[in-house]
PDB file of C-alpha atoms in Angstrom:
ATOM      1  CA  UNK A   1       9.434 -11.873  11.752  1.00 63.00           C
ATOM      2  CA  UNK A   2       7.000 -10.119   9.426  1.00 68.00           C
ATOM      3  CA  UNK A   3       8.744  -6.737   9.328  1.00 91.00           C
ATOM      4  CA  UNK A   4      10.180  -4.613   6.476  1.00 96.00           C
ATOM      5  CA  UNK A   5      12.531  -2.023   7.599  1.00 97.00           C
ATOM      6  CA  UNK A   6      13.306   1.101   5.944  1.00 97.00           C
ATOM      7  CA  UNK A   7      16.097   3.754   6.719  1.00 97.00           C
ATOM      8  CA  UNK A   8      16.091   6.604   7.261  1.00 97.00           C
ATOM      9  CA  UNK A   9      12.718   7.761   8.576  1.00 96.00           C
ATOM     10  CA  UNK A  10      13.328  11.145   7.505  1.00 97.00           C
ATOM     11  CA  UNK A  11      15.500  12.676   4.797  1.00 97.00           C
ATOM     12  CA  UNK A  12      15.990  16.282   3.800  1.00 96.00           C
ATOM     13  CA  UNK A  13      18.068  16.888   0.574  1.00 94.00           C
ATOM     14  CA  UNK A  14      18.837  19.594  -1.841  1.00 91.00           C
ATOM     15  CA  UNK A  15      18.327  19.327  -5.568  1.00 90.00           C
ATOM     16  CA  UNK A  16      21.808  18.672  -6.095  1.00 90.00           C
ATOM     17  CA  UNK A  17      22.547  16.022  -3.498  1.00 90.00           C
ATOM     18  CA  UNK A  18      22.827  12.298  -3.981  1.00 95.00           C
ATOM     19  CA  UNK A  19      21.168  10.128  -1.302  1.00 96.00           C
ATOM     20  CA  UNK A  20      19.989   6.549  -0.973  1.00 97.00           C
ATOM     21  CA  UNK A  21      17.012   4.866   0.815  1.00 98.00           C
ATOM     22  CA  UNK A  22      17.463   1.482   2.191  1.00 98.00           C
ATOM     23  CA  UNK A  23      14.954  -1.331   2.467  1.00 98.00           C
ATOM     24  CA  UNK A  24      15.254  -4.561   4.341  1.00 98.00           C
ATOM     25  CA  UNK A  25      13.095  -7.821   4.994  1.00 97.00           C
ATOM     26  CA  UNK A  26      14.248 -10.937   6.319  1.00 92.00           C
ATOM     27  CA  UNK A  27      10.933 -13.016   5.557  1.00 94.00           C
ATOM     28  CA  UNK A  28      12.485 -14.839   2.505  1.00 94.00           C
ATOM     29  CA  UNK A  29      10.492 -12.969   0.093  1.00 95.00           C
ATOM     30  CA  UNK A  30      11.419 -12.680  -3.555  1.00 94.00           C
ATOM     31  CA  UNK A  31       9.493  -9.803  -4.517  1.00 94.00           C
ATOM     32  CA  UNK A  32      10.153  -6.206  -3.412  1.00 95.00           C
ATOM     33  CA  UNK A  33       8.408  -3.012  -4.448  1.00 95.00           C
ATOM     34  CA  UNK A  34       8.967   0.837  -4.088  1.00 97.00           C
ATOM     35  CA  UNK A  35       5.891   3.038  -3.858  1.00 97.00           C
ATOM     36  CA  UNK A  36       5.796   6.868  -3.842  1.00 97.00           C
ATOM     37  CA  UNK A  37       2.917   8.396  -1.706  1.00 97.00           C
ATOM     38  CA  UNK A  38       1.904  11.998  -1.705  1.00 96.00           C
ATOM     39  CA  UNK A  39      -0.251  13.459   1.212  1.00 92.00           C
ATOM     40  CA  UNK A  40      -3.806  12.509   1.190  1.00 90.00           C
ATOM     41  CA  UNK A  41      -3.189  10.149  -1.892  1.00 94.00           C
ATOM     42  CA  UNK A  42      -2.770   6.376  -2.284  1.00 95.00           C
ATOM     43  CA  UNK A  43       0.400   4.829  -2.901  1.00 96.00           C
ATOM     44  CA  UNK A  44       1.840   4.754  -6.620  1.00 95.00           C
ATOM     45  CA  UNK A  45       3.778   1.852  -7.875  1.00 94.00           C
ATOM     46  CA  UNK A  46       7.440   2.732  -8.996  1.00 96.00           C
ATOM     47  CA  UNK A  47       9.295  -0.268  -9.413  1.00 95.00           C
ATOM     48  CA  UNK A  48       9.170  -4.110  -8.796  1.00 93.00           C
ATOM     49  CA  UNK A  49      11.960  -6.547  -8.381  1.00 94.00           C
ATOM     50  CA  UNK A  50      11.390 -10.257  -8.643  1.00 92.00           C
ATOM     51  CA  UNK A  51      14.151 -12.722  -7.741  1.00 93.00           C
ATOM     52  CA  UNK A  52      16.458  -9.584  -7.717  1.00 94.00           C
ATOM     53  CA  UNK A  53      15.673  -8.601 -11.103  1.00 94.00           C
ATOM     54  CA  UNK A  54      14.053  -5.459 -12.264  1.00 93.00           C
ATOM     55  CA  UNK A  55      10.349  -6.704 -13.222  1.00 90.00           C
ATOM     56  CA  UNK A  56       8.408  -3.552 -13.445  1.00 87.00           C
ATOM     57  CA  UNK A  57       9.529   0.336 -13.750  1.00 89.00           C
ATOM     58  CA  UNK A  58       6.344   2.305 -13.922  1.00 89.00           C
ATOM     59  CA  UNK A  59       7.973   5.021 -16.164  1.00 91.00           C
ATOM     60  CA  UNK A  60       9.901   6.577 -13.477  1.00 95.00           C
ATOM     61  CA  UNK A  61      12.184   9.363 -14.052  1.00 95.00           C
ATOM     62  CA  UNK A  62      16.029   8.440 -14.155  1.00 95.00           C
ATOM     63  CA  UNK A  63      16.607  10.453 -11.276  1.00 96.00           C
ATOM     64  CA  UNK A  64      15.408   7.624  -9.157  1.00 97.00           C
ATOM     65  CA  UNK A  65      17.490   4.451  -9.698  1.00 97.00           C
ATOM     66  CA  UNK A  66      16.634   1.139  -7.811  1.00 97.00           C
ATOM     67  CA  UNK A  67      19.048  -1.277  -6.967  1.00 97.00           C
ATOM     68  CA  UNK A  68      18.612  -4.911  -5.416  1.00 96.00           C
ATOM     69  CA  UNK A  69      21.926  -6.077  -4.162  1.00 95.00           C
ATOM     70  CA  UNK A  70      20.636  -9.324  -2.731  1.00 93.00           C
ATOM     71  CA  UNK A  71      17.332 -11.200  -1.883  1.00 90.00           C
ATOM     72  CA  UNK A  72      16.985  -9.213   1.228  1.00 95.00           C
ATOM     73  CA  UNK A  73      17.856  -5.798   0.376  1.00 97.00           C
ATOM     74  CA  UNK A  74      16.254  -2.881  -1.935  1.00 98.00           C
ATOM     75  CA  UNK A  75      18.010   0.428  -2.519  1.00 98.00           C
ATOM     76  CA  UNK A  76      16.581   3.461  -4.120  1.00 98.00           C
ATOM     77  CA  UNK A  77      19.096   6.008  -5.204  1.00 98.00           C
ATOM     78  CA  UNK A  78      18.268   9.630  -5.673  1.00 97.00           C
ATOM     79  CA  UNK A  79      19.984  12.163  -7.586  1.00 95.00           C
ATOM     80  CA  UNK A  80      19.026  15.857  -8.765  1.00 93.00           C
ATOM     81  CA  UNK A  81      15.619  15.491  -7.262  1.00 94.00           C
ATOM     82  CA  UNK A  82      12.939  18.187  -7.641  1.00 95.00           C
ATOM     83  CA  UNK A  83      10.751  19.747  -4.908  1.00 95.00           C
ATOM     84  CA  UNK A  84       7.781  17.857  -6.449  1.00 96.00           C
ATOM     85  CA  UNK A  85       9.501  14.577  -5.369  1.00 97.00           C
ATOM     86  CA  UNK A  86       8.794  15.313  -1.718  1.00 97.00           C
ATOM     87  CA  UNK A  87       6.746  12.457  -0.607  1.00 97.00           C
ATOM     88  CA  UNK A  88       6.560   9.347   1.699  1.00 97.00           C
ATOM     89  CA  UNK A  89       8.521   6.463  -0.039  1.00 98.00           C
ATOM     90  CA  UNK A  90       7.322   3.188   0.926  1.00 97.00           C
ATOM     91  CA  UNK A  91       8.942  -0.382   0.472  1.00 97.00           C
ATOM     92  CA  UNK A  92       7.036  -3.458   0.310  1.00 96.00           C
ATOM     93  CA  UNK A  93       7.745  -7.216  -0.214  1.00 95.00           C
ATOM     94  CA  UNK A  94       5.717 -10.261  -0.984  1.00 94.00           C
ATOM     95  CA  UNK A  95       6.396 -14.237  -1.133  1.00 92.00           C
ATOM     96  CA  UNK A  96       6.407 -14.090  -4.862  1.00 90.00           C
ATOM     97  CA  UNK A  97       5.146 -11.701  -7.736  1.00 85.00           C
ATOM     98  CA  UNK A  98       2.040 -13.732  -8.736  1.00 79.00           C
ATOM     99  CA  UNK A  99      -1.308 -12.253  -8.266  1.00 76.00           C
ATOM    100  CA  UNK A 100      -2.681 -12.599  -4.587  1.00 82.00           C
ATOM    101  CA  UNK A 101       0.363 -12.674  -2.626  1.00 88.00           C
ATOM    102  CA  UNK A 102      -0.061 -10.226   0.335  1.00 89.00           C
ATOM    103  CA  UNK A 103       2.437  -7.206   0.266  1.00 93.00           C
ATOM    104  CA  UNK A 104       4.106  -6.265   3.576  1.00 94.00           C
ATOM    105  CA  UNK A 105       4.986  -2.632   3.900  1.00 95.00           C
ATOM    106  CA  UNK A 106       7.592  -0.857   5.620  1.00 96.00           C
ATOM    107  CA  UNK A 107       6.712   2.382   7.691  1.00 95.00           C
ATOM    108  CA  UNK A 108       8.383   4.585   5.003  1.00 96.00           C
ATOM    109  CA  UNK A 109      11.018   7.456   4.369  1.00 97.00           C
ATOM    110  CA  UNK A 110       9.632  10.780   4.552  1.00 97.00           C
ATOM    111  CA  UNK A 111      11.510  12.682   1.883  1.00 97.00           C
ATOM    112  CA  UNK A 112      11.557  16.430   1.471  1.00 97.00           C
ATOM    113  CA  UNK A 113      13.558  18.044  -1.279  1.00 96.00           C
ATOM    114  CA  UNK A 114      14.456  21.563  -0.754  1.00 93.00           C
TER     115      UNK A 114
ATOM    116  CA  UNK B   1      -7.269  -2.185 -16.972  1.00 72.00           C
ATOM    117  CA  UNK B   2      -8.476  -2.239 -13.554  1.00 81.00           C
ATOM    118  CA  UNK B   3      -9.744   0.544 -11.359  1.00 90.00           C
ATOM    119  CA  UNK B   4     -11.035   1.117  -7.734  1.00 95.00           C
ATOM    120  CA  UNK B   5     -13.496   3.575  -6.553  1.00 97.00           C
ATOM    121  CA  UNK B   6     -13.920   4.421  -2.878  1.00 97.00           C
ATOM    122  CA  UNK B   7     -17.127   6.251  -2.681  1.00 93.00           C
ATOM    123  CA  UNK B   8     -16.362   8.196   0.538  1.00 95.00           C
ATOM    124  CA  UNK B   9     -13.426  10.390   0.943  1.00 96.00           C
ATOM    125  CA  UNK B  10     -14.104  10.762   4.514  1.00 97.00           C
ATOM    126  CA  UNK B  11     -16.377   9.229   7.152  1.00 97.00           C
ATOM    127  CA  UNK B  12     -16.847  10.583  10.656  1.00 97.00           C
ATOM    128  CA  UNK B  13     -18.097   8.164  13.048  1.00 97.00           C
ATOM    129  CA  UNK B  14     -18.875   8.139  16.696  1.00 98.00           C
ATOM    130  CA  UNK B  15     -17.134   5.620  19.173  1.00 97.00           C
ATOM    131  CA  UNK B  16     -18.891   2.319  19.254  1.00 97.00           C
ATOM    132  CA  UNK B  17     -20.932   3.101  16.341  1.00 98.00           C
ATOM    133  CA  UNK B  18     -20.851   0.836  13.257  1.00 98.00           C
ATOM    134  CA  UNK B  19     -18.866   1.832  10.183  1.00 98.00           C
ATOM    135  CA  UNK B  20     -19.146   0.853   6.440  1.00 98.00           C
ATOM    136  CA  UNK B  21     -16.496   1.793   3.827  1.00 98.00           C
ATOM    137  CA  UNK B  22     -17.559   1.459   0.424  1.00 98.00           C
ATOM    138  CA  UNK B  23     -15.469   0.117  -2.600  1.00 97.00           C
ATOM    139  CA  UNK B  24     -16.275  -0.630  -6.029  1.00 97.00           C
ATOM    140  CA  UNK B  25     -13.896  -2.102  -8.686  1.00 94.00           C
ATOM    141  CA  UNK B  26     -13.755  -2.612 -12.467  1.00 90.00           C
ATOM    142  CA  UNK B  27     -11.798  -5.384 -13.951  1.00 77.00           C
ATOM    143  CA  UNK B  28     -12.042  -7.553 -17.079  1.00 70.00           C
ATOM    144  CA  UNK B  29     -10.887 -10.569 -15.408  1.00 74.00           C
ATOM    145  CA  UNK B  30     -10.881 -12.328 -11.993  1.00 78.00           C
ATOM    146  CA  UNK B  31      -9.700 -10.248  -9.189  1.00 84.00           C
ATOM    147  CA  UNK B  32      -8.112 -10.377  -5.869  1.00 91.00           C
ATOM    148  CA  UNK B  33      -9.368  -7.722  -3.410  1.00 93.00           C
ATOM    149  CA  UNK B  34      -7.489  -6.328  -0.436  1.00 95.00           C
ATOM    150  CA  UNK B  35      -8.125  -3.640   2.421  1.00 97.00           C
ATOM    151  CA  UNK B  36      -5.284  -2.001   3.923  1.00 97.00           C
ATOM    152  CA  UNK B  37      -5.253   0.582   6.724  1.00 97.00           C
ATOM    153  CA  UNK B  38      -2.457   3.508   7.278  1.00 97.00           C
ATOM    154  CA  UNK B  39      -2.326   5.003  10.648  1.00 94.00           C
ATOM    155  CA  UNK B  40      -0.761   8.393  10.808  1.00 89.00           C
ATOM    156  CA  UNK B  41       2.971   8.568   9.932  1.00 84.00           C
ATOM    157  CA  UNK B  42       3.049   4.872   9.382  1.00 89.00           C
ATOM    158  CA  UNK B  43       3.112   2.118   6.493  1.00 92.00           C
ATOM    159  CA  UNK B  44       0.385   0.262   5.206  1.00 95.00           C
ATOM    160  CA  UNK B  45      -0.905  -2.768   7.045  1.00 95.00           C
ATOM    161  CA  UNK B  46      -3.312  -5.496   5.502  1.00 95.00           C
ATOM    162  CA  UNK B  47      -6.687  -5.753   7.133  1.00 97.00           C
ATOM    163  CA  UNK B  48      -8.149  -8.655   5.000  1.00 96.00           C
ATOM    164  CA  UNK B  49      -8.095 -10.088   1.586  1.00 94.00           C
ATOM    165  CA  UNK B  50     -10.431 -12.022  -0.833  1.00 93.00           C
ATOM    166  CA  UNK B  51      -8.825 -14.311  -3.238  1.00 90.00           C
ATOM    167  CA  UNK B  52     -11.487 -16.922  -3.611  1.00 87.00           C
ATOM    168  CA  UNK B  53     -14.105 -18.980  -1.793  1.00 87.00           C
ATOM    169  CA  UNK B  54     -16.275 -17.590   0.997  1.00 90.00           C
ATOM    170  CA  UNK B  55     -17.580 -14.223   0.025  1.00 91.00           C
ATOM    171  CA  UNK B  56     -17.564 -12.961   3.662  1.00 96.00           C
ATOM    172  CA  UNK B  57     -14.088 -12.278   4.623  1.00 96.00           C
ATOM    173  CA  UNK B  58     -12.990 -11.620   8.180  1.00 97.00           C
ATOM    174  CA  UNK B  59      -9.751  -9.691   9.042  1.00 96.00           C
ATOM    175  CA  UNK B  60      -7.803  -8.190  12.093  1.00 95.00           C
ATOM    176  CA  UNK B  61      -8.957  -5.880  14.558  1.00 94.00           C
ATOM    177  CA  UNK B  62     -12.792  -6.867  14.185  1.00 96.00           C
ATOM    178  CA  UNK B  63     -12.995  -5.763  10.412  1.00 98.00           C
ATOM    179  CA  UNK B  64     -14.875  -7.895   7.817  1.00 98.00           C
ATOM    180  CA  UNK B  65     -15.798  -7.406   4.074  1.00 98.00           C
ATOM    181  CA  UNK B  66     -17.915  -8.683   1.609  1.00 96.00           C
ATOM    182  CA  UNK B  67     -17.137  -9.633  -1.838  1.00 94.00           C
ATOM    183  CA  UNK B  68     -20.136  -9.048  -4.233  1.00 93.00           C
ATOM    184  CA  UNK B  69     -19.357 -10.097  -7.730  1.00 90.00           C
ATOM    185  CA  UNK B  70     -22.448  -9.010  -9.379  1.00 91.00           C
ATOM    186  CA  UNK B  71     -22.171  -5.436  -7.889  1.00 93.00           C
ATOM    187  CA  UNK B  72     -18.264  -5.446  -8.295  1.00 93.00           C
ATOM    188  CA  UNK B  73     -18.092  -4.486  -4.727  1.00 95.00           C
ATOM    189  CA  UNK B  74     -15.899  -5.070  -1.668  1.00 97.00           C
ATOM    190  CA  UNK B  75     -17.314  -3.185   1.344  1.00 98.00           C
ATOM    191  CA  UNK B  76     -15.547  -3.115   4.790  1.00 98.00           C
ATOM    192  CA  UNK B  77     -17.460  -3.108   7.738  1.00 98.00           C
ATOM    193  CA  UNK B  78     -16.991  -2.924  11.554  1.00 98.00           C
ATOM    194  CA  UNK B  79     -19.688  -3.210  14.073  1.00 98.00           C
ATOM    195  CA  UNK B  80     -18.370  -1.088  16.876  1.00 98.00           C
ATOM    196  CA  UNK B  81     -15.413   1.400  16.114  1.00 98.00           C
ATOM    197  CA  UNK B  82     -12.768   2.571  18.695  1.00 97.00           C
ATOM    198  CA  UNK B  83     -10.700   5.873  18.865  1.00 97.00           C
ATOM    199  CA  UNK B  84      -7.774   3.732  17.651  1.00 96.00           C
ATOM    200  CA  UNK B  85      -9.520   2.807  14.435  1.00 97.00           C
ATOM    201  CA  UNK B  86      -9.071   6.544  13.393  1.00 97.00           C
ATOM    202  CA  UNK B  87      -6.781   6.211  10.138  1.00 97.00           C
ATOM    203  CA  UNK B  88      -6.793   6.120   6.230  1.00 97.00           C
ATOM    204  CA  UNK B  89      -8.384   2.885   4.633  1.00 98.00           C
ATOM    205  CA  UNK B  90      -7.382   1.924   1.133  1.00 98.00           C
ATOM    206  CA  UNK B  91      -9.341  -0.828  -0.942  1.00 97.00           C
ATOM    207  CA  UNK B  92      -6.811  -2.403  -3.426  1.00 95.00           C
ATOM    208  CA  UNK B  93      -7.249  -4.904  -6.171  1.00 91.00           C
ATOM    209  CA  UNK B  94      -4.905  -7.043  -8.383  1.00 86.00           C
ATOM    210  CA  UNK B  95      -5.958  -9.329 -11.326  1.00 73.00           C
ATOM    211  CA  UNK B  96      -4.447 -12.336 -12.733  1.00 68.00           C
ATOM    212  CA  UNK B  97      -3.328 -10.134 -15.742  1.00 68.00           C
ATOM    213  CA  UNK B  98      -1.442  -7.781 -13.746  1.00 66.00           C
ATOM    214  CA  UNK B  99       0.783  -9.917 -11.679  1.00 67.00           C
ATOM    215  CA  UNK B 100       1.049  -8.832  -8.273  1.00 76.00           C
ATOM    216  CA  UNK B 101       0.509  -5.171  -9.194  1.00 85.00           C
ATOM    217  CA  UNK B 102      -1.968  -3.403  -6.844  1.00 89.00           C
ATOM    218  CA  UNK B 103      -4.261  -0.810  -7.922  1.00 91.00           C
ATOM    219  CA  UNK B 104      -5.325   1.344  -4.995  1.00 95.00           C
ATOM    220  CA  UNK B 105      -8.647   3.261  -4.423  1.00 97.00           C
ATOM    221  CA  UNK B 106      -8.411   7.012  -3.459  1.00 97.00           C
ATOM    222  CA  UNK B 107      -8.617   6.202   0.326  1.00 97.00           C
ATOM    223  CA  UNK B 108     -11.063   6.759   3.094  1.00 98.00           C
ATOM    224  CA  UNK B 109     -10.312   8.679   6.264  1.00 97.00           C
ATOM    225  CA  UNK B 110     -12.166   7.528   9.332  1.00 98.00           C
ATOM    226  CA  UNK B 111     -12.332   9.973  11.847  1.00 97.00           C
ATOM    227  CA  UNK B 112     -13.872   8.298  15.293  1.00 97.00           C
ATOM    228  CA  UNK B 113     -15.285  10.854  17.619  1.00 97.00           C
ATOM    229  CA  UNK B 114     -15.657  10.150  21.424  1.00 95.00           C
TER     230      UNK B 114
END
């Protein structure tokens, strides 16, 4: 099983809402990632978790809050977002955090902030 | 710091014709190179990767790429494209100093015409 799943597929939220994105993998991978992708642009790294600990935070605003409850699950909690946060949010995982490990991507959650 | 340039933002090509997507990178250390494909409304899928060894790398779906260290390039080729190859293609690099942090190029949109 080389699948990364993400829920929900689509999410529409107001600027005062609180919502969460969920990502799951059962490949035994120890590194998990959140990316943000705007239309017609490449993915931008947001966060990296390694062995369930936050390893990299790419200066992401605090209205995005990641959480890694266990080695298979990664959440992204959203609060007080802005319309410019509308994007495709991609989760990925890799066997480890060292260079050269292939990252497996999920299908993404398309987020619209109204 | 590493960077990736994809020289063509869009490549129209007729079905059964060959295609080449150009990618140049800059990095101060040894690099690992990847090509990912993104079909409409989907996540990214790895086509192929170069870690070391033979400079000609074969991937899935009939794609191949050649690593050229002197020209700092990693161009992607397919001898005969299908309509189903219509997608966005991203070149990415990670280096040993950056852990598994991927730096993506701007992407090349391939449009295969019948």
